[in-house]
Short mmCIF file of C-alpha atoms in Angstrom, two decimals:
data_model
loop_
_atom_site.label_atom_id
_atom_site.label_comp_id
_atom_site.label_asym_id
_atom_site.label_seq_id
_atom_site.Cartn_x
_atom_site.Cartn_y
_atom_site.Cartn_z
CA UNK A 21 21.04 1.46 -26.00
CA UNK A 22 20.53 0.58 -21.99
CA UNK A 23 17.15 -1.15 -21.41
CA UNK A 24 15.37 0.33 -18.46
CA UNK A 25 12.45 -1.47 -17.47
CA UNK A 26 9.82 0.36 -15.09
CA UNK A 27 7.54 -1.79 -12.63
CA UNK A 28 4.50 0.04 -11.60
CA UNK A 29 2.45 2.73 -13.87
CA UNK A 30 1.24 4.75 -11.00
CA UNK A 31 2.80 8.02 -9.75
CA UNK A 32 6.17 7.08 -9.21
CA UNK A 33 6.79 4.93 -11.99
CA UNK A 34 5.07 6.33 -14.43
CA UNK A 35 6.70 9.86 -13.87
CA UNK A 36 10.11 8.49 -14.10
CA UNK A 37 9.30 7.39 -17.78
CA UNK A 38 7.50 10.23 -18.31
CA UNK A 39 10.72 11.75 -17.29
CA UNK A 40 13.13 9.81 -19.28
CA UNK A 41 10.81 10.26 -22.21
CA UNK A 42 11.37 14.02 -21.75
CA UNK A 43 14.90 13.54 -22.62
CA UNK A 44 14.26 11.24 -25.20
CA UNK A 45 15.12 7.85 -23.44
CA UNK A 46 12.97 4.88 -24.30
CA UNK A 47 11.99 2.70 -20.99
CA UNK A 48 9.50 -0.38 -20.87
CA UNK A 49 6.68 0.14 -18.29
CA UNK A 50 4.98 -2.80 -16.80
CA UNK A 51 1.58 -2.73 -15.07
CA UNK A 52 -1.03 -5.45 -14.23
CA UNK A 53 -3.85 -2.78 -14.52
CA UNK A 54 -5.87 -1.93 -18.11
CA UNK A 55 -4.65 2.11 -17.03
CA UNK A 56 -2.18 3.85 -15.52
CA UNK A 57 -2.05 5.34 -12.28
CA UNK A 58 -2.25 3.41 -9.80
CA UNK A 59 -5.21 3.31 -7.03
CA UNK A 60 -5.14 7.01 -6.19
CA UNK A 61 -5.12 7.93 -9.59
CA UNK A 62 -7.47 5.05 -10.80
CA UNK A 63 -10.08 6.19 -13.15
CA UNK A 64 -13.82 5.10 -12.43
CA UNK A 65 -14.54 2.06 -15.14
CA UNK A 66 -17.71 3.45 -16.89
CA UNK A 67 -16.25 7.30 -17.27
CA UNK A 68 -19.30 8.49 -14.63
CA UNK A 69 -18.29 11.16 -12.93
CA UNK A 70 -15.06 10.91 -10.59
CA UNK A 71 -15.37 10.63 -6.52
CA UNK A 72 -14.67 12.98 -4.14
CA UNK A 73 -11.62 14.03 -4.15
CA UNK A 74 -10.49 13.20 -7.53
CA UNK A 75 -7.26 14.38 -8.72
CA UNK A 76 -7.05 15.85 -11.95
CA UNK A 77 -3.21 14.77 -12.30
CA UNK A 78 -4.11 11.26 -13.00
CA UNK A 79 -6.21 12.27 -16.48
CA UNK A 80 -2.91 14.47 -17.22
CA UNK A 81 -0.81 11.91 -16.54
CA UNK A 82 -2.30 9.14 -18.31
CA UNK A 83 -2.56 11.87 -21.46
CA UNK A 84 1.10 12.59 -21.54
CA UNK A 85 1.67 8.84 -21.59
CA UNK A 86 -0.12 8.51 -24.35
CA UNK A 87 1.65 11.44 -26.15
CA UNK A 88 4.98 9.57 -25.65
CA UNK A 89 3.70 6.54 -26.66
CA UNK A 90 6.47 6.20 -29.26
CA UNK A 91 9.55 5.93 -26.67
CA UNK A 92 7.11 4.59 -23.68
CA UNK A 93 6.09 0.96 -24.54
CA UNK A 94 3.56 0.84 -21.67
CA UNK A 95 2.79 -3.05 -21.14
CA UNK A 96 -1.04 -3.00 -19.59
CA UNK A 97 -2.21 -6.75 -18.10
CA UNK A 98 1.93 -7.49 -17.08
CA UNK A 99 2.27 -8.67 -13.85
CA UNK A 100 5.76 -9.77 -12.28
CA UNK A 101 5.43 -13.07 -10.91
CA UNK A 102 9.06 -13.48 -10.37
CA UNK A 103 12.56 -11.60 -10.54
CA UNK A 104 15.84 -13.37 -10.76
CA UNK A 105 19.50 -12.00 -11.00
CA UNK A 106 20.37 -10.31 -13.98
CA UNK A 107 17.93 -8.56 -13.36
CA UNK A 108 15.51 -10.41 -15.20
CA UNK A 109 12.21 -10.67 -14.99
CA UNK A 110 9.29 -13.69 -15.06
CA UNK A 111 6.12 -12.02 -16.64
CA UNK A 112 2.65 -13.16 -16.55
CA UNK A 113 1.24 -11.10 -19.54
CA UNK A 114 -2.40 -11.82 -21.32
CA UNK A 115 -1.16 -14.20 -24.10
CA UNK A 116 1.40 -16.20 -22.05
CA UNK A 117 4.24 -16.11 -19.87
CA UNK A 118 7.57 -14.54 -21.16
CA UNK A 119 11.00 -13.77 -19.64
CA UNK A 120 12.51 -9.86 -19.98
CA UNK A 121 15.78 -8.87 -19.00
CA UNK A 122 16.70 -5.36 -17.79
CA UNK A 123 19.92 -3.54 -17.67
CA UNK A 124 18.18 -0.90 -15.28
CA UNK A 125 14.96 -1.46 -13.21
CA UNK A 126 13.07 0.29 -11.30
CA UNK A 127 10.71 -0.81 -8.79
CA UNK A 128 7.92 1.26 -8.56
CA UNK A 129 5.30 -1.25 -6.38
CA UNK A 130 3.02 1.01 -4.50
CA UNK A 131 1.38 -0.03 -0.54
CA UNK A 132 -0.30 -2.32 0.94
CA UNK A 133 -2.85 -1.84 3.15
CA UNK A 134 -2.50 -3.00 6.95
CA UNK A 135 -5.14 -4.96 8.00
CA UNK A 136 -5.89 -6.05 11.55
CA UNK A 137 -7.53 -9.42 12.73
CA UNK A 138 -10.40 -9.75 14.96
CA UNK A 139 -13.57 -11.85 15.42
CA UNK A 140 -15.72 -11.99 13.11
CA UNK A 141 -13.41 -9.93 10.41
CA UNK A 142 -14.19 -12.67 8.23
CA UNK A 143 -17.51 -12.48 7.95
CA UNK A 144 -19.54 -11.31 4.65
CA UNK A 145 -19.50 -7.20 4.38
CA UNK A 146 -16.10 -6.66 5.88
CA UNK A 147 -13.78 -5.21 3.51
CA UNK A 148 -10.57 -3.11 3.49
CA UNK A 149 -10.94 0.36 2.70
CA UNK A 150 -9.02 0.25 -0.19
CA UNK A 151 -11.20 -2.57 -1.52
CA UNK A 152 -14.38 -0.47 -1.09
CA UNK A 153 -12.66 2.14 -2.63
CA UNK A 154 -11.36 0.14 -5.51
CA UNK A 155 -14.85 -1.68 -6.15
CA UNK A 156 -16.33 2.12 -6.10
CA UNK A 157 -13.64 3.38 -9.07
CA UNK A 158 -13.26 -0.08 -10.95
CA UNK A 159 -16.78 -1.73 -10.13
CA UNK A 160 -18.72 1.35 -9.70
CA UNK A 161 -20.38 -0.61 -7.41
CA UNK A 162 -20.73 1.24 -3.58
CA UNK A 163 -22.39 -0.47 -0.08
CA UNK A 164 -25.91 -0.52 0.52
CA UNK A 165 -26.75 -0.61 4.18
CA UNK A 166 -26.24 0.96 7.19
CA UNK A 167 -22.08 1.02 6.51
CA UNK A 168 -19.54 1.56 9.49
CA UNK A 169 -16.04 2.69 8.56
CA UNK A 170 -12.79 2.17 11.16
CA UNK A 171 -8.88 2.48 11.03
CA UNK A 172 -6.64 5.29 11.21
CA UNK A 173 -5.13 7.73 8.96
CA UNK A 174 -5.84 9.79 5.90
CA UNK A 175 -7.08 6.85 3.87
CA UNK A 176 -10.16 6.21 6.40
CA UNK A 177 -11.00 10.06 6.02
CA UNK A 178 -11.18 9.77 2.10
CA UNK A 179 -13.08 6.88 1.37
CA UNK A 180 -15.39 7.93 3.89
CA UNK A 181 -16.11 11.16 2.00
CA UNK A 182 -16.05 9.83 -1.03
CA UNK A 183 -18.60 7.35 0.02
CA UNK A 184 -20.66 9.64 1.25
CA UNK A 185 -20.70 11.91 -1.51
CA UNK A 186 -21.92 8.76 -3.41
CA UNK A 187 -24.66 8.26 -1.66
CA UNK A 188 -23.60 5.35 0.84
CA UNK A 189 -25.35 5.04 4.09
CA UNK A 190 -22.06 5.75 6.02
CA UNK A 191 -23.07 6.20 9.99
CA UNK A 192 -20.14 6.32 11.97
CA UNK A 193 -16.08 6.55 11.37
CA UNK A 194 -14.12 4.93 14.03
CA UNK A 195 -10.54 6.30 14.17
CA UNK A 196 -7.82 4.82 16.54
CA UNK A 197 -5.96 8.16 16.54
CA UNK A 198 -7.11 11.21 19.06
CA UNK A 199 -7.78 14.85 17.62
CA UNK A 200 -4.54 15.42 16.39
CA UNK A 201 -1.98 17.81 18.95
CA UNK A 202 -1.25 21.47 17.69
CA UNK A 203 2.09 20.29 17.40
CA UNK A 204 1.15 17.60 14.80
CA UNK A 205 -1.30 19.93 12.97
CA UNK A 206 1.71 22.51 12.67
CA UNK A 207 3.98 19.73 10.94
CA UNK A 208 1.10 18.55 8.91
CA UNK A 209 1.02 22.49 8.04
CA UNK A 210 3.99 22.23 6.36
CA UNK A 211 2.14 21.12 3.15
CA UNK A 212 -0.84 23.04 4.17
CA UNK A 213 -2.76 22.08 0.88
CA UNK A 214 -2.64 18.25 2.06
CA UNK A 215 -3.80 19.75 5.52
CA UNK A 216 -6.91 21.64 4.31
CA UNK A 217 -7.92 18.55 1.77
CA UNK A 218 -7.87 16.24 4.68
CA UNK A 219 -10.14 19.03 6.75
CA UNK A 220 -12.10 19.12 3.96
CA UNK A 221 -13.18 15.37 3.85
CA UNK A 222 -13.61 15.69 7.88
CA UNK A 223 -16.35 18.82 6.84
CA UNK A 224 -18.23 16.59 4.33
CA UNK A 225 -18.39 13.93 6.94
CA UNK A 226 -20.04 16.27 9.45
CA UNK A 227 -22.50 17.87 7.63
CA UNK A 228 -23.43 14.77 6.39
CA UNK A 229 -23.98 13.82 9.99
CA UNK A 230 -21.65 11.02 10.09
CA UNK A 231 -20.66 10.24 13.59
CA UNK A 232 -16.87 10.07 14.13
CA UNK A 233 -15.17 8.11 17.39
CA UNK A 234 -11.72 8.86 17.96
CA UNK A 235 -9.40 6.69 19.95
CA UNK A 236 -11.69 3.89 19.25
CA UNK A 237 -11.63 0.74 17.34
CA UNK A 238 -13.68 -2.04 16.20
CA UNK A 239 -12.95 -4.66 18.06
CA UNK A 240 -15.26 -7.23 17.19
CA UNK A 241 -17.53 -7.89 13.92
CA UNK A 242 -20.97 -9.87 15.00
CA UNK A 243 -23.44 -11.45 12.61
CA UNK A 244 -25.22 -14.66 11.01
CA UNK A 245 -23.41 -14.85 7.83
CA UNK A 246 -23.48 -11.47 7.58
CA UNK A 247 -22.72 -8.37 9.36
CA UNK A 248 -25.03 -6.94 11.62
CA UNK A 249 -23.50 -5.19 14.69
CA UNK A 250 -19.43 -4.14 14.93
CA UNK A 251 -18.27 -3.87 18.94
CA UNK A 252 -16.34 -0.27 19.38
CA UNK A 253 -14.08 -0.19 22.32
CA UNK A 254 -11.84 2.75 23.43
CA UNK A 255 -8.06 2.62 23.50
CA UNK A 256 -5.25 3.38 25.76
CA UNK A 257 -2.15 4.69 24.96
CA UNK A 258 -0.25 2.20 22.33
CA UNK A 259 -3.98 1.57 21.05
CA UNK A 260 -4.48 -1.88 23.45
CA UNK A 261 -8.84 -1.49 23.44
CA UNK A 262 -10.19 -1.53 26.79
CA UNK A 263 -13.10 -3.61 28.22
CA UNK A 264 -15.09 -1.01 29.76
CA UNK A 265 -17.61 1.45 27.87
CA UNK A 266 -17.46 -0.69 25.03
CA UNK A 267 -20.75 -0.05 22.58
CA UNK A 268 -22.49 -1.83 19.69
CA UNK A 269 -23.27 -0.09 16.37
CA UNK A 270 -25.31 -1.61 13.76
CA UNK A 271 -24.21 -1.89 10.84
CA UNK A 272 -24.86 -4.00 7.10
CA UNK A 273 -20.97 -3.12 5.53
CA UNK A 274 -17.88 -2.68 7.12
CA UNK A 275 -14.64 -1.14 6.30
CA UNK A 276 -11.58 -1.43 8.23
CA UNK A 277 -7.52 -0.97 7.98
CA UNK A 278 -4.61 0.85 9.50
CA UNK A 279 -2.75 2.38 6.85
CA UNK A 280 -0.28 1.44 4.20
CA UNK A 281 3.14 -0.10 3.48
CA UNK A 282 5.46 -0.70 1.28
CA UNK A 283 4.85 -3.95 -1.30
CA UNK A 284 8.48 -4.93 -0.69
CA UNK A 285 7.68 -7.99 -2.57
CA UNK A 286 10.04 -7.57 -5.48
CA UNK A 287 13.18 -5.89 -3.46
CA UNK A 288 13.36 -9.00 -1.09
CA UNK A 289 13.05 -11.23 -4.57
CA UNK A 290 15.96 -8.88 -5.85
CA UNK A 291 18.27 -9.88 -2.40
CA UNK A 292 17.97 -5.92 -1.46
CA UNK A 293 19.04 -4.71 2.06
CA UNK A 294 16.04 -3.50 4.14
CA UNK A 295 15.73 -0.99 6.86
CA UNK A 296 12.64 -1.44 9.71
CA UNK A 297 11.07 2.44 9.03
CA UNK A 298 7.65 3.05 11.49
CA UNK A 299 7.90 6.85 9.46
CA UNK A 300 7.85 4.62 6.22
CA UNK A 301 5.30 2.40 6.85
CA UNK A 302 7.65 -0.52 8.44
CA UNK A 303 10.08 -2.94 6.26
CA UNK A 304 11.52 -0.37 3.47
CA UNK A 305 14.02 -1.16 0.99
CA UNK A 306 17.46 0.65 1.39
CA UNK A 307 18.50 3.45 -1.18
CA UNK A 308 20.84 5.87 -1.40
CA UNK A 309 20.44 9.62 -2.22
CA UNK A 310 19.71 8.71 -5.83
CA UNK A 311 17.08 6.09 -5.03
CA UNK A 312 19.64 3.20 -6.05
CA UNK A 313 19.11 -0.02 -4.11
CA UNK A 314 22.18 -2.08 -3.02
CA UNK A 315 21.46 -4.21 -5.18
CA UNK A 316 23.49 -2.61 -9.02
CA UNK A 317 21.42 -1.14 -11.61
CA UNK A 318 17.88 -1.64 -9.34
CA UNK A 319 16.20 1.21 -8.24
CA UNK A 320 13.25 1.76 -6.16
CA UNK A 321 10.77 4.72 -6.05
CA UNK A 322 7.50 6.02 -4.36
CA UNK A 323 5.07 4.23 -1.65
CA UNK A 324 6.81 0.78 -2.40
CA UNK A 325 10.32 2.09 -0.90
CA UNK A 326 8.48 3.84 1.68
CA UNK A 327 5.09 5.41 2.40
CA UNK A 328 5.24 8.65 1.43
CA UNK A 329 2.04 9.96 -0.52
CA UNK A 330 1.25 11.03 -3.73
CA UNK A 331 3.22 14.12 -3.89
CA UNK A 332 6.49 12.36 -2.96
CA UNK A 333 6.11 9.44 -5.24
CA UNK A 334 5.70 11.80 -8.52
CA UNK A 335 8.89 14.06 -7.08
CA UNK A 336 10.88 10.80 -6.67
CA UNK A 337 9.52 9.74 -10.20
CA UNK A 338 10.63 12.80 -11.68
CA UNK A 339 13.99 13.21 -9.87
CA UNK A 340 14.87 9.45 -10.85
CA UNK A 341 14.26 9.92 -14.37
CA UNK A 342 16.21 13.22 -14.65
CA UNK A 343 19.46 10.98 -12.88
CA UNK A 344 19.15 7.94 -15.35
CA UNK A 345 18.41 10.60 -18.14
CA UNK A 346 21.30 12.03 -17.21
CA UNK A 347 23.83 8.79 -16.69
CA UNK A 348 23.10 7.99 -20.64
CA UNK A 349 24.04 12.08 -21.55
CA UNK A 350 20.55 13.27 -22.20
CA UNK A 351 19.25 16.54 -20.58
CA UNK A 352 16.25 18.38 -20.83
CA UNK A 353 15.99 22.38 -19.31
CA UNK A 354 12.36 22.09 -18.60
CA UNK A 355 13.22 18.66 -16.93
CA UNK A 356 15.50 20.02 -14.94
CA UNK A 357 13.67 22.15 -13.30
CA UNK A 358 10.94 20.66 -12.29
CA UNK A 359 13.26 18.24 -11.05
CA UNK A 360 14.91 20.82 -8.95
CA UNK A 361 11.25 21.57 -7.81
CA UNK A 362 10.42 18.41 -6.48
CA UNK A 363 13.87 18.28 -4.48
CA UNK A 364 12.70 21.62 -3.09
CA UNK A 365 9.70 19.95 -2.12
CA UNK A 366 10.65 16.97 -0.42
CA UNK A 367 11.85 18.41 2.67
CA UNK A 368 8.22 19.44 3.44
CA UNK A 369 6.60 16.34 2.36
CA UNK A 370 8.70 14.19 4.78
CA UNK A 371 7.87 16.66 7.68
CA UNK A 372 4.01 16.53 6.55
CA UNK A 373 4.66 12.52 7.02
CA UNK A 374 6.76 12.31 10.02
CA UNK A 375 3.66 14.76 12.13
CA UNK A 376 1.09 12.63 10.15
CA UNK A 377 2.36 9.13 11.56
CA UNK A 378 2.97 10.65 15.34
CA UNK A 379 -0.74 11.85 14.88
CA UNK A 380 -1.98 8.02 13.25
CA UNK A 381 0.58 6.09 12.69
CA UNK A 382 0.41 2.07 13.73
CA UNK A 383 0.13 0.95 17.23
CA UNK A 384 0.93 -2.34 18.28
CA UNK A 385 -1.63 -2.67 20.76
CA UNK A 386 -4.44 -2.97 18.64
CA UNK A 387 -3.75 -6.38 17.59
CA UNK A 388 -4.72 -7.42 21.02
CA UNK A 389 -7.99 -7.02 19.57
CA UNK A 390 -7.93 -10.59 18.54
CA UNK A 391 -8.79 -13.44 21.04
CA UNK A 392 -7.40 -17.04 20.36
CA UNK A 393 -9.59 -18.07 17.99
CA UNK A 394 -10.11 -15.12 15.89
CA UNK A 395 -8.54 -16.21 12.28
CA UNK A 396 -4.99 -14.57 11.80
CA UNK A 397 -4.12 -16.34 8.13
CA UNK A 398 -7.52 -16.40 6.15
CA UNK A 399 -5.89 -18.26 3.36
CA UNK A 400 -5.07 -20.89 5.60
CA UNK A 401 -7.74 -20.94 8.27
CA UNK A 402 -4.55 -20.43 11.20
CA UNK A 403 -6.36 -19.11 14.26
CA UNK A 404 -4.01 -17.09 16.73
CA UNK A 405 -4.30 -20.03 18.87
CA UNK A 406 -2.05 -21.96 16.17
CA UNK A 407 0.57 -19.44 15.60
CA UNK A 408 0.37 -19.21 19.32
CA UNK A 409 0.89 -23.01 20.07
CA UNK A 410 3.80 -22.87 17.66
CA UNK A 411 5.50 -19.71 19.47
CA UNK A 412 5.30 -21.74 22.81
CA UNK A 413 7.02 -24.49 21.16
CA UNK A 414 9.73 -22.32 20.54
CA UNK A 415 9.42 -21.63 16.76
CA UNK A 416 9.85 -17.64 16.61
CA UNK A 417 11.03 -16.81 13.01
CA UNK A 418 8.41 -16.46 10.48
CA UNK A 419 9.77 -19.18 7.84
CA UNK A 420 9.76 -21.76 10.77
CA UNK A 421 5.83 -20.44 11.72
CA UNK A 422 4.85 -20.55 8.27
CA UNK A 423 6.08 -23.77 8.11
CA UNK A 424 4.79 -25.20 10.72
CA UNK A 425 1.24 -23.70 10.82
CA UNK A 426 1.09 -22.69 7.30
CA UNK A 427 0.15 -19.12 8.02
CA UNK A 428 1.27 -16.85 5.30
CA UNK A 429 1.51 -19.61 2.61
CA UNK A 430 -1.97 -19.04 0.89
CA UNK A 431 -3.02 -17.39 -1.73
CA UNK A 432 -2.22 -13.96 -0.88
CA UNK A 433 1.13 -15.33 0.31
CA UNK A 434 1.02 -13.23 3.64
CA UNK A 435 0.29 -9.85 2.29
CA UNK A 436 -2.92 -10.00 4.77
CA UNK A 437 -1.43 -11.66 7.88
CA UNK A 438 2.18 -11.13 8.32
CA UNK A 439 1.69 -7.32 10.04
CA UNK A 440 -0.08 -9.32 12.73
CA UNK A 441 2.09 -12.22 12.71
CA UNK A 442 5.60 -10.49 12.43
CA UNK A 443 3.93 -8.89 15.76
CA UNK A 444 2.53 -11.66 17.67
CA UNK A 445 6.04 -13.49 17.32
CA UNK A 446 7.50 -9.44 18.60
CA UNK A 447 5.26 -9.88 21.53
CA UNK A 448 5.64 -13.62 22.42
CA UNK A 449 9.38 -13.90 21.87
CA UNK A 450 9.58 -10.20 24.01
CA UNK A 451 11.63 -8.86 21.21
CA UNK A 452 11.44 -5.61 19.96
CA UNK A 453 9.90 -5.67 16.24
CA UNK A 454 12.35 -4.50 13.63
CA UNK A 455 14.24 -7.71 15.28
CA UNK A 456 11.80 -9.59 14.35
CA UNK A 457 12.85 -10.51 10.30
CA UNK A 458 11.00 -9.83 7.39
CA UNK A 459 8.60 -12.62 5.97
CA UNK A 460 9.75 -14.53 3.32
CA UNK A 461 8.25 -14.50 -0.17
CA UNK A 462 8.60 -17.07 -2.77
CA UNK A 463 7.78 -17.33 -6.35
CA UNK A 464 5.35 -16.81 -8.11
CA UNK A 465 4.41 -13.67 -6.14
CA UNK A 466 0.72 -14.65 -8.09
CA UNK A 467 -1.22 -17.31 -9.05
CA UNK A 468 -0.04 -18.29 -12.95
CA UNK A 469 -1.48 -20.97 -14.70
CA UNK A 470 0.36 -23.95 -15.87
CA UNK A 471 -0.57 -23.15 -19.84
CA UNK A 472 0.89 -19.88 -19.17
CA UNK A 473 4.10 -20.81 -17.58
CA UNK A 474 4.08 -23.25 -20.60
CA UNK A 475 4.92 -20.73 -23.36
CA UNK A 476 7.58 -19.15 -21.25
CA UNK A 477 10.65 -18.65 -23.46
CA UNK A 478 13.16 -15.69 -23.14
CA UNK A 479 11.74 -12.58 -25.34
CA UNK A 480 12.41 -11.66 -28.59
CA UNK A 481 10.46 -9.81 -30.84
CA UNK A 482 8.06 -8.42 -27.49
CA UNK A 483 11.38 -6.59 -26.32
#
């Protein structure tokens, strides 16, 4: 029997496992979280009332995984720290580390937030939008004090509305995007439910008196040991901050990020081919129509293969699960109908995504908010001037810059700083961003205790 291993129990990975199970095909579902669902379907840890915008499909997904537990080996708290040809995985688990081989490997690794360095962004009290959302869900903790949220894209309005509904004193939302044009609204109307959902979040903010600043960005965070104010600037067409007309807003807490990008760490370790696609969030793994990558027996679905949102992730997982089952000679009539419907939905979801990116997709000028003294790589305390000095010396590749400055060599391995570093290379080298090589990744992808590595051995009974 072919061993199918799925990395990531979010919407894409879980729906792949469920589609396989419907056809009687077993799979191993790996995830580092205690419960399935990913960030979008993450339940509140104490079982309290869900946040505004709660999606009931998350509970249904977890219930379905439980019902198919005899076929889906859901390994919680298992984090992939390395991937080698085979494909072969190294896993960090609660009781140590072990090795797991796969005949078919599905990567459903999800997305990473895009952070933009600005002066003061390392002060206590500054979070990413997703970080605030995780705190509210996983730790049931919400900010106290005046809160300013900034960035661009649907996550900004979702998190703002959720925090307001939870009683947080959100005073201002600072949106880098302008109000969407008629054409952009028409494109998003291809999926009217998603458009109305977004409008509902903005109406929630309006009802609570939250000020919305459009075509603007937080370009500096001010405080002495903690946040006290933010500086907001108007933006040009490419989101370059303007010097004139800047205002200050009082703030105790700041949440800021500029959309999502695919998590490509594992596809890079697998030596898959990648392409740069702004509509999909930047660098994405290359796939064929059946979601197969350029490496045999490795597939990719969901936001980890290109930002498309939860509906796209669910659709892709269902389609891939059906296709993998068919390869093994297994079918299910109901699943076939669901996969057909999923394929029908994808063009409209893609049109929605294109309109969304046209409205709120990342523009390069926003990275000019950083000054020479701004810390770009927080893990290694690398400033913008350190990058510029290395680039002036002729070092222009991400790997060379990493070796010279240590930018991207810290705990997060560049997950936070790589967009800013790549943009700086492109600007200083005078080259298009897609021509800047992808940042490198190395194993282990996450910190692993030496004691855990000491237990590493080929899996036997655990398989």
